[in-house]
Short mmCIF file of C-alpha atoms and ligand atoms in Angstrom, two decimals:
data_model
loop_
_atom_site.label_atom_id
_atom_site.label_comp_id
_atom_site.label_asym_id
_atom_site.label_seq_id
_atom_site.Cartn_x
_atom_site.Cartn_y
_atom_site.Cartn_z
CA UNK A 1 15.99 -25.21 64.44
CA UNK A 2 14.81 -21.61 65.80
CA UNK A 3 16.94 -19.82 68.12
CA UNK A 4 16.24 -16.23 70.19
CA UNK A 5 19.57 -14.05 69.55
CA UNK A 6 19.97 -11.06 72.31
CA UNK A 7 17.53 -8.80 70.56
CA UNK A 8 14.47 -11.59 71.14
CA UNK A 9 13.57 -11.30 67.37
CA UNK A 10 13.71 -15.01 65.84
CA UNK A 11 16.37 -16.60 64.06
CA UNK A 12 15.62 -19.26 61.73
CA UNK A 13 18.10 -21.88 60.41
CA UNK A 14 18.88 -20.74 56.93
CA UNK A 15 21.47 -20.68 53.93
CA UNK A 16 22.37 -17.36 55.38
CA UNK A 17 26.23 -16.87 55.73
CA UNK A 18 27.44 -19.55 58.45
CA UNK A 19 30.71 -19.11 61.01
CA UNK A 20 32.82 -22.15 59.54
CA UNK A 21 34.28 -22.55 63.22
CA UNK A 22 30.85 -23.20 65.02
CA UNK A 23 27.81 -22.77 62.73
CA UNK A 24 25.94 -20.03 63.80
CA UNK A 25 25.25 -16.64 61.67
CA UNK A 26 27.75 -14.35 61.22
CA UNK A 27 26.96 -10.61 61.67
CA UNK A 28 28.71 -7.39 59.77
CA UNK A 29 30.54 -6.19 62.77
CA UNK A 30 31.02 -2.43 62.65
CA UNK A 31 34.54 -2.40 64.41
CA UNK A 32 36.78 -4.99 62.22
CA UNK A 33 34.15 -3.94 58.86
CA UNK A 34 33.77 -7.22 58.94
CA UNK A 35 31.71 -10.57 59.43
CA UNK A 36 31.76 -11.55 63.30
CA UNK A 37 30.22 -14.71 64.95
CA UNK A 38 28.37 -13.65 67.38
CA UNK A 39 28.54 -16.61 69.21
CA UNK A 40 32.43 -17.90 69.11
CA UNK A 41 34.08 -14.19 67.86
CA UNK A 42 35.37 -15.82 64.53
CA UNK A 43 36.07 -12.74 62.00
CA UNK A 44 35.74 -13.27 58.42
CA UNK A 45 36.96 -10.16 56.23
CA UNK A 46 34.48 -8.91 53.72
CA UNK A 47 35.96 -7.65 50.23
CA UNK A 48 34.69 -4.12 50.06
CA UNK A 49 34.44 -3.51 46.18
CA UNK A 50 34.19 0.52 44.96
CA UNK A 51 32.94 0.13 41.63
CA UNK A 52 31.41 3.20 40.86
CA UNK A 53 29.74 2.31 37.77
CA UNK A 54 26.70 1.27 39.04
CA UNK A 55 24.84 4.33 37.43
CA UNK A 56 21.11 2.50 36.18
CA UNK A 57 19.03 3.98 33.03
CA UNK A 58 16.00 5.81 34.51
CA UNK A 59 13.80 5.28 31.09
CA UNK A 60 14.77 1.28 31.70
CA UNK A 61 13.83 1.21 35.61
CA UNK A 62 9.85 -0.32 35.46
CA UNK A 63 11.43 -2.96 32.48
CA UNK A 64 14.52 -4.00 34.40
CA UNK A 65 13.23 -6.53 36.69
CA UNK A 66 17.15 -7.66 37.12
CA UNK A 67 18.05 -5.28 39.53
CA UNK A 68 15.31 -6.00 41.86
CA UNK A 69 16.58 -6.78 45.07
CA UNK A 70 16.70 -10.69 44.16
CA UNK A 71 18.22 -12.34 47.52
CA UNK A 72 15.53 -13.29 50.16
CA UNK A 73 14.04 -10.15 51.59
CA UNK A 74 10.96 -9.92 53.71
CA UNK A 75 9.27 -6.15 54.27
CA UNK A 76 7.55 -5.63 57.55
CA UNK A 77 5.40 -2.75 58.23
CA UNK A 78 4.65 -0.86 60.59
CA UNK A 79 0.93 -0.16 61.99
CA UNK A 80 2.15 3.45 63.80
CA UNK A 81 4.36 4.82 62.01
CA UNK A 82 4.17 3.88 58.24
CA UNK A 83 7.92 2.33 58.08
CA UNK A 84 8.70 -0.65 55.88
CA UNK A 85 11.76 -2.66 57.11
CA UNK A 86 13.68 -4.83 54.79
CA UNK A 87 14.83 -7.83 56.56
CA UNK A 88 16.84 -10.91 55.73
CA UNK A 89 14.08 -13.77 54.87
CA UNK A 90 15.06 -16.02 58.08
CA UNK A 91 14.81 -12.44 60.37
CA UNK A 92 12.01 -11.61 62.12
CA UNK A 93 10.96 -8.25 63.40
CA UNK A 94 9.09 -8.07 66.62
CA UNK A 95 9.24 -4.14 66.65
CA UNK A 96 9.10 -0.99 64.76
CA UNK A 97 12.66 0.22 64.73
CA UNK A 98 12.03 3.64 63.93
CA UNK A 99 8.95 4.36 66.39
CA UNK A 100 9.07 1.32 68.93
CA UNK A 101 5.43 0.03 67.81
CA UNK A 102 4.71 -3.52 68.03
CA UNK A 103 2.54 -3.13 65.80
CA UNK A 104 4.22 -4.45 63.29
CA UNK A 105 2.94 -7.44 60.85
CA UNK A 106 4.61 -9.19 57.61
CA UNK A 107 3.56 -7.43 54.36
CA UNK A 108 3.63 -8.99 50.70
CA UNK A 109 5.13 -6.07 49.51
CA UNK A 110 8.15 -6.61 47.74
CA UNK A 111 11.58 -5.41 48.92
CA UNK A 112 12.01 -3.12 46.02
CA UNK A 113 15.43 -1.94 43.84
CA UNK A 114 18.06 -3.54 45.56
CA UNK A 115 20.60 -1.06 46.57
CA UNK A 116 23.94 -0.27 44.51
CA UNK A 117 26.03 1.42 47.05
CA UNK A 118 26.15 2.06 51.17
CA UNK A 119 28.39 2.95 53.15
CA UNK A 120 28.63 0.23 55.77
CA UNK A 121 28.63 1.35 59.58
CA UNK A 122 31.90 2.03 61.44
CA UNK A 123 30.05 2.92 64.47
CA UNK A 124 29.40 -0.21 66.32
CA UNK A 125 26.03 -0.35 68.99
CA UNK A 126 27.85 -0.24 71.93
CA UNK A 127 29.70 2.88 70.53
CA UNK A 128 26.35 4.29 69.41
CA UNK A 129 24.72 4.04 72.98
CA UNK A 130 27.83 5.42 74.43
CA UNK A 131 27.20 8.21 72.12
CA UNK A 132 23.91 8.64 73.22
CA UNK A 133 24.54 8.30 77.58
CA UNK A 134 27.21 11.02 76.30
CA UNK A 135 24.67 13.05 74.82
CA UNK A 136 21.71 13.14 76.95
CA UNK A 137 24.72 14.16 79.55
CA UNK A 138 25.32 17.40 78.06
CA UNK A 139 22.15 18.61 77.68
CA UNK A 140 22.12 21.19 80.69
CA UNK A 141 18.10 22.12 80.09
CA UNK A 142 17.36 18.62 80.62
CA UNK A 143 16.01 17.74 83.90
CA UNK A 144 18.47 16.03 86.19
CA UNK A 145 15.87 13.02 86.42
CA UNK A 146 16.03 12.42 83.10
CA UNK A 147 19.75 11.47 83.57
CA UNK A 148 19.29 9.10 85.87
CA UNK A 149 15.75 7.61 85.27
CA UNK A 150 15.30 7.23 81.42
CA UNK A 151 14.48 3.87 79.13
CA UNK A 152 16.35 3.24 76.37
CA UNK A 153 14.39 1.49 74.04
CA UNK A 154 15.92 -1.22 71.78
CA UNK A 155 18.76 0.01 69.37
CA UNK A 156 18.91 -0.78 65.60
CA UNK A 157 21.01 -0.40 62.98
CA UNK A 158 19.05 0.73 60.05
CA UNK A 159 19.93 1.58 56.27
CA UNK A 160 18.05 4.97 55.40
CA UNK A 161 17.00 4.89 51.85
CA UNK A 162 18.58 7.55 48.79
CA UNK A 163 18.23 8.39 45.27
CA UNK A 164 21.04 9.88 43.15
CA UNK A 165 20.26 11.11 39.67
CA UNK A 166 22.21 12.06 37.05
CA UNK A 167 21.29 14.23 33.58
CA UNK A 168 22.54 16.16 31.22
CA UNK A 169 20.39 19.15 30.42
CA UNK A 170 19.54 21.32 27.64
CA UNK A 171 17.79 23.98 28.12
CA UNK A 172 16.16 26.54 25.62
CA UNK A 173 15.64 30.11 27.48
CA UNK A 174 14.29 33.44 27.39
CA UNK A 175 15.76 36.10 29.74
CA UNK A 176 15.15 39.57 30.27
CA UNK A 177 18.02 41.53 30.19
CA UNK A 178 18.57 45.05 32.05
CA UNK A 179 21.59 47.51 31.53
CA UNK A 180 21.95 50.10 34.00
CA UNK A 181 22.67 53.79 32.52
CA UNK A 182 22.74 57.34 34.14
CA UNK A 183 21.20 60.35 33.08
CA UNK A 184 21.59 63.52 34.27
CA UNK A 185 18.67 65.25 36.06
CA UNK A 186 18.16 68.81 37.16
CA UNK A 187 14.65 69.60 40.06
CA UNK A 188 14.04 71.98 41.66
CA UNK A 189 14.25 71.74 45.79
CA UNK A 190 13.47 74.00 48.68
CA UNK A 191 14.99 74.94 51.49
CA UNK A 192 13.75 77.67 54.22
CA UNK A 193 11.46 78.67 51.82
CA UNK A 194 14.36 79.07 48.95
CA UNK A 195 14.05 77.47 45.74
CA UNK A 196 17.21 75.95 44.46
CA UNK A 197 18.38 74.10 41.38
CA UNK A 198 19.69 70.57 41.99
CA UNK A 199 21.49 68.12 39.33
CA UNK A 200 22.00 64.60 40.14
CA UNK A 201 22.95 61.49 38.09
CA UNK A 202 19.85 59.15 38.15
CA UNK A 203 19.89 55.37 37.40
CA UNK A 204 18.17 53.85 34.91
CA UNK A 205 17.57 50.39 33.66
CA UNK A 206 17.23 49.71 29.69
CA UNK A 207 15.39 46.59 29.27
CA UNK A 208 15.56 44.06 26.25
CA UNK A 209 14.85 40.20 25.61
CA UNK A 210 17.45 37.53 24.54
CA UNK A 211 17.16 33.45 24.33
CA UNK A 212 19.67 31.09 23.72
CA UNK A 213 20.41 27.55 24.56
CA UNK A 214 22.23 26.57 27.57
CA UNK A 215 23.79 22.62 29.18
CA UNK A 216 24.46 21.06 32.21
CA UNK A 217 25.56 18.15 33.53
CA UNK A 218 24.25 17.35 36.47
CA UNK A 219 25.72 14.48 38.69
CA UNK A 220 24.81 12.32 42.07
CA UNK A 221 22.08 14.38 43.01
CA UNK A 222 21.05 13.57 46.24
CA UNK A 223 17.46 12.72 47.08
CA UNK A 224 15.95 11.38 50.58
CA UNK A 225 13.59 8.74 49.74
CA UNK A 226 12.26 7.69 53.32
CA UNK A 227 10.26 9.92 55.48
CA UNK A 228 10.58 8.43 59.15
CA UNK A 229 13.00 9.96 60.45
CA UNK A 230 12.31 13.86 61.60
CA UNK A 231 14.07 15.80 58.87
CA UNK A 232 15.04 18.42 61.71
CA UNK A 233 17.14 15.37 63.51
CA UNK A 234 18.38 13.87 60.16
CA UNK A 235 19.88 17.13 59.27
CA UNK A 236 21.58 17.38 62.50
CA UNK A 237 23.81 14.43 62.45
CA UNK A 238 24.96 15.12 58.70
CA UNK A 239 26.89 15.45 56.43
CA UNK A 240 27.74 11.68 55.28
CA UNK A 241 30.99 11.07 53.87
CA UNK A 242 30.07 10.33 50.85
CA UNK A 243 33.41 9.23 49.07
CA UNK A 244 33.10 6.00 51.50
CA UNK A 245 30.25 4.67 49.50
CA UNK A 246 31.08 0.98 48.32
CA UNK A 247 29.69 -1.49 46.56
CA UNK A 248 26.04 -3.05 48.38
CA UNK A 249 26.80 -6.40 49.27
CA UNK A 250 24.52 -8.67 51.45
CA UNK A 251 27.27 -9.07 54.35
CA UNK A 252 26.78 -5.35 55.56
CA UNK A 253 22.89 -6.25 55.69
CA UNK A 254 23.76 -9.07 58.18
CA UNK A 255 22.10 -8.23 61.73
CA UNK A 256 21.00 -4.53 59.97
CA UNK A 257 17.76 -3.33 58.46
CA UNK A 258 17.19 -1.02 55.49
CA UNK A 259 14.52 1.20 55.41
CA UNK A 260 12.33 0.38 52.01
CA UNK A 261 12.30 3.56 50.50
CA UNK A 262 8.92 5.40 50.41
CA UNK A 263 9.38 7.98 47.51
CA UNK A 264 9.35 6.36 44.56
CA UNK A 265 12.41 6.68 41.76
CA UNK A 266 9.92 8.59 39.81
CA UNK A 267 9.01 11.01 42.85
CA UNK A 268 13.10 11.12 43.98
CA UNK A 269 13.10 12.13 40.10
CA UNK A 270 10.38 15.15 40.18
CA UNK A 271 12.03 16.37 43.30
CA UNK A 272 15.67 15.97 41.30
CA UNK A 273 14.23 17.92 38.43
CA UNK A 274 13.67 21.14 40.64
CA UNK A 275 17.54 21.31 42.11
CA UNK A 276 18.34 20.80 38.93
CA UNK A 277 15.95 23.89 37.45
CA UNK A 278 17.64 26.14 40.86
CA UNK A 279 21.17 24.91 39.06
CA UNK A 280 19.78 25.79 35.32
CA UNK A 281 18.39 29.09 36.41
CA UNK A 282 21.56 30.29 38.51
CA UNK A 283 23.70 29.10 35.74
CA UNK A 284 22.08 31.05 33.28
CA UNK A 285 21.92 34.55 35.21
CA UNK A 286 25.71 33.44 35.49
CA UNK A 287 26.22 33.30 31.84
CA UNK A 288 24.22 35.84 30.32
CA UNK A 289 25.75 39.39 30.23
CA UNK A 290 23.96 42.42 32.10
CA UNK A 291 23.33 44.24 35.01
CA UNK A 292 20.29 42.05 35.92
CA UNK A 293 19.22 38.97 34.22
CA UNK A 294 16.13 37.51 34.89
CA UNK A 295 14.78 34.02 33.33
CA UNK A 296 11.42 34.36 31.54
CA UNK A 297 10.86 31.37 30.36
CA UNK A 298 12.86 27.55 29.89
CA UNK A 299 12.18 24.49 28.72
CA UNK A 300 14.43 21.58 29.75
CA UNK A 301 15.20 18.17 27.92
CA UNK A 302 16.94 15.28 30.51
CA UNK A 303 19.09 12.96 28.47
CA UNK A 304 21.00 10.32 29.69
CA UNK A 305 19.28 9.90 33.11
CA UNK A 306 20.82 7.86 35.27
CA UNK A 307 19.94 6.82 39.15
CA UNK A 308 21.89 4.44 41.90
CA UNK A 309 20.01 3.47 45.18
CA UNK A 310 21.82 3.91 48.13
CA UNK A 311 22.17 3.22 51.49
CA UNK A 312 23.30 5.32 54.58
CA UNK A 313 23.44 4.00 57.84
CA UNK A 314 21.85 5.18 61.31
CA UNK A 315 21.68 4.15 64.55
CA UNK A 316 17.74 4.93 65.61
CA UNK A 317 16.11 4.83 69.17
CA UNK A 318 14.00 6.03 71.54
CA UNK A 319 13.80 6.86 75.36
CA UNK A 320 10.95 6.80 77.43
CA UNK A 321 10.67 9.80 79.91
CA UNK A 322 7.60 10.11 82.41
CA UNK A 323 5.36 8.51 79.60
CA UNK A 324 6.50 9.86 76.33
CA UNK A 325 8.51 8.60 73.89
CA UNK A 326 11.69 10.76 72.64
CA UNK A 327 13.57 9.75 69.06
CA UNK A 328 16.74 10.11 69.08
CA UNK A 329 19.64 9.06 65.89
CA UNK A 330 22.93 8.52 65.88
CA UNK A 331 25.17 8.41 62.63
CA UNK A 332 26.31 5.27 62.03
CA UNK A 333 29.00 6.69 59.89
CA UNK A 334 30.83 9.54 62.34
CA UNK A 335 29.20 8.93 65.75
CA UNK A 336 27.23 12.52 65.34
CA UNK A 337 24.10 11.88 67.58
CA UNK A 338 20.90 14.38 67.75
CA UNK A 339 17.37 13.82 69.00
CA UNK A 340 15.01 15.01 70.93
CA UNK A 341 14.68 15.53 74.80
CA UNK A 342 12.23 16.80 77.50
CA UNK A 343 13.19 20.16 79.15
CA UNK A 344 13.23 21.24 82.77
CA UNK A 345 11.01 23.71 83.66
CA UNK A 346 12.90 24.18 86.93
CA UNK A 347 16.14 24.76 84.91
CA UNK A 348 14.98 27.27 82.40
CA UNK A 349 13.33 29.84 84.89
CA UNK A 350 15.81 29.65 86.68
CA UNK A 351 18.02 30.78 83.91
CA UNK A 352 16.06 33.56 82.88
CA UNK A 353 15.23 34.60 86.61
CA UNK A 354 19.14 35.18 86.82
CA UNK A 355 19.09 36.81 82.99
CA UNK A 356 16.79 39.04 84.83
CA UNK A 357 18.75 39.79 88.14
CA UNK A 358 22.01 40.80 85.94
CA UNK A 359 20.14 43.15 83.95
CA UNK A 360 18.61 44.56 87.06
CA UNK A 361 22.25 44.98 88.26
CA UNK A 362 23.70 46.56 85.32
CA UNK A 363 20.43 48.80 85.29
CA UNK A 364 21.21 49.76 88.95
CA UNK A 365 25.32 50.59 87.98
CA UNK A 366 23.91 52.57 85.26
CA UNK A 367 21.52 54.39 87.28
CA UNK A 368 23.83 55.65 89.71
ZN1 ZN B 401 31.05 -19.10 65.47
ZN1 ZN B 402 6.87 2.46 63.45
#
């Protein structure tokens, strides 16, 4: 049996988790943090689990096939934009959630490490496009049209793909050290054609060369391992609560995508290892003694690396405006919404037209 749900993608008959009251799949509903039919409104409570020990050895990662993502996955990709969606097996995607594309086709890719932690939405659609009408509101450079006259494209509900990495460091350094001292100086100056002695305490730096060994432990550090959404709009609807994380369980996946992720563990490492250096290299000037300390040299060993793959969750869409397409994201966590919009010609010179009329004024007051 194959049945169209609201969004027009297909919905196969599977295993997948079944409303005991009528049949049909259940859905994680963002409101009750629950499972919802979508058909009869039966609620089912999920467990939410935090068991924070899901920290994975990094040396292990290519040899553990275990914590593949091992339930039925299927990755779609898209032609446009480069995004791989992971999808539940019986789902399938008719369009690119993160650029609109239909372009879109079923890849043999697999879906990758399956996630350890998310936090779940709390932010249900109709609260995210409420959000959004909200938002595009406000925008007074806008152009009044655009109020009235926009598309909104198709709204999804989409896990964006993160590293965290833990180490603890060792690092052997070398760092030049400077000490400030003052000598006394006597010159000569000249004034109106006078010469005249002048003494004056002068700063000097004495310079010498120390190593040493120093540790840190580094932990969750955070790493964006998807590159589809503008990092300019991601940044704007931070920061994530972070202590809400739970345990990944396929009921929050239900009627959501994830994002596979596009930097690799290994990548989401290299770019770990350089916060981690800024941390050494700080921590070091912190340490040493001086005046100025300045790192010459360092060699770091990573023990004990560790890494979870997480999910956070976004609301992602797009609005058509006189042809173009505008992205636009709403955190699916706190409701924070950012994107981009067209602006009004009309409105802005008008703006600086009266910028222009008040200075004019002032000029004028001044004047007299
Ligand atoms: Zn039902
Ligand atoms: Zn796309």
């Amino acid at each position: 049996m194959t049945s169209f749900d609201e969004q027009n993608t297909v919905v196969e008959d599977t295993q997948n988790i079944k409303c005991p009251s009528c049949g049909g799949n259940t859905e994680y509903d963002p409101e009750t943090l629950g499972l919802k039919c979508p058909f009869c409104g039966h609620e089912m409570p999920i467990e939410a689990t935090f068991d924070h020990h899901v920290e994975l050895d990094f040396n292990e990662a290519g040899n553990n096939l275990q914590h593949l993502w091992n339930e039925e996955k299927r990755v779609f990709s898209c032609g446009n934009c480069g995004a791989e969606s992971v999808l539940d097996a019986h789902v399938v995607a008719d369009f690119c959630s993160f650029c609109g594309s239909s372009h879109i086709t079923v890849t043999d890719q697999d879906a990758g490490i399956q996630p350890g932690l998310l936090i779940p939405f709390q932010v249900s659609n109709e609260q995210a496009q409420a959000k959004f009408k909200e938002w595009i509101k406000g925008h007074f450079f806008a152009p009044n049209t655009l109020k009235k006259t926009y598309r909104l494209n198709k709204i999804s509900g989409a896990y964006l793909p993160y590293w965290t990495y833990d180490s603890q460091t060792s690092s052997q350094y070398v760092v030049r050290v400077g000490n400030y001292y003052y000598v006394t100086e006597t010159r000569t100056v000249y004034e109106d054609g006078k010469a005249r002695q002048v003494t004056e305490q002068v700063r000097k730096i004495r310079w010498h060369q120390e190593s040493g060994n120093y540790r840190e432990f580094f932990d969750d550090i955070l790493i964006k391992a998807s590159h589809t959404v503008e990092p300019k709009l991601l940044q704007k609807v931070q920061p994530f609560q972070l202590t809400s994380l739970t345990d990944y369980k396929v009921e929050y996946m239900s009627g959501f995508l994830a994002e596979r992720y596009s930097v690799s563990l290994q990548q989401g490492f290299s770019e770990a290892k350089d916060i981690m250096t800024r941390g050494i290299v700080n921590g070091i000037e912190r340490s040493v003694a001086g005046d100025i300390v300045e790192v010459a040299s360092l060699s770091t060993d990573y023990k004990d690396i560790t890494y979870k793959h997480i999910l956070l969750p976004i609301w992602i869409s797009s609005f058509h405006f006189k042809e173009k397409i505008y992205q636009f994201i709403v955190n699916g966590q706190t409701g924070k919404v950012s994107g981009n919009y067209p602006l009004s010609v009309m409105k802005i010179t008008s703006l600086v037209i009266s910028i222009l009329i008040v200075i004019f004024i002032v000029y004028l007051f001044i004047d007299s």
